[in-house]
């Protein structure tokens, strides 16, 4: 990618901290490329969770990264997918839905800092 894998990893760490601080009751995992999955038991309406995710995704996140001896301000944008998962749901179906969403919103999810 344009800024390299190390820079991409630094940005992803910052994004994980940003999201983790706002979804305190969720378990946050790196999914693939620039994507994370947050697993949270829903205690409230689906609409409440959707409002919370929309708020977290809309918060402005800009990180200054040092690369090649210079500092670059990188704006980071977030997209999200809410997926209801029940005890009887197939893990394969859940994973395919997440992968489809990630590839649609990141251009393939290669882990670079350019990805959203």
Short mmCIF file of C-alpha atoms in Angstrom, two decimals, residues 15 17-23 51-63 74-80:
data_model
loop_
_atom_site.label_atom_id
_atom_site.label_comp_id
_atom_site.label_asym_id
_atom_site.label_seq_id
_atom_site.Cartn_x
_atom_site.Cartn_y
_atom_site.Cartn_z
CA UNK A 15 -8.86 2.46 15.41
CA UNK A 17 -8.51 1.62 20.73
CA UNK A 18 -10.96 4.25 19.46
CA UNK A 19 -13.73 1.68 18.98
CA UNK A 20 -12.92 -0.29 22.14
CA UNK A 21 -13.20 2.82 24.32
CA UNK A 22 -16.69 3.50 22.98
CA UNK A 23 -18.01 -0.07 22.98
CA UNK A 51 -27.85 4.33 17.00
CA UNK A 52 -24.78 3.58 19.14
CA UNK A 53 -22.89 2.08 16.20
CA UNK A 54 -23.84 4.97 13.92
CA UNK A 55 -22.53 7.40 16.54
CA UNK A 56 -19.24 5.50 16.98
CA UNK A 57 -18.71 5.20 13.21
CA UNK A 58 -19.43 8.89 12.66
CA UNK A 59 -16.93 10.18 15.24
CA UNK A 60 -14.05 11.94 13.54
CA UNK A 61 -10.77 10.08 13.89
CA UNK A 62 -7.57 11.59 12.56
CA UNK A 63 -4.17 10.19 13.44
CA UNK A 74 -4.52 10.39 8.15
CA UNK A 75 -8.27 10.74 8.37
CA UNK A 76 -9.90 7.40 9.22
CA UNK A 77 -13.47 6.55 8.28
CA UNK A 78 -15.50 3.66 9.61
CA UNK A 79 -18.31 1.61 8.15
CA UNK A 80 -20.32 -0.88 10.13
#
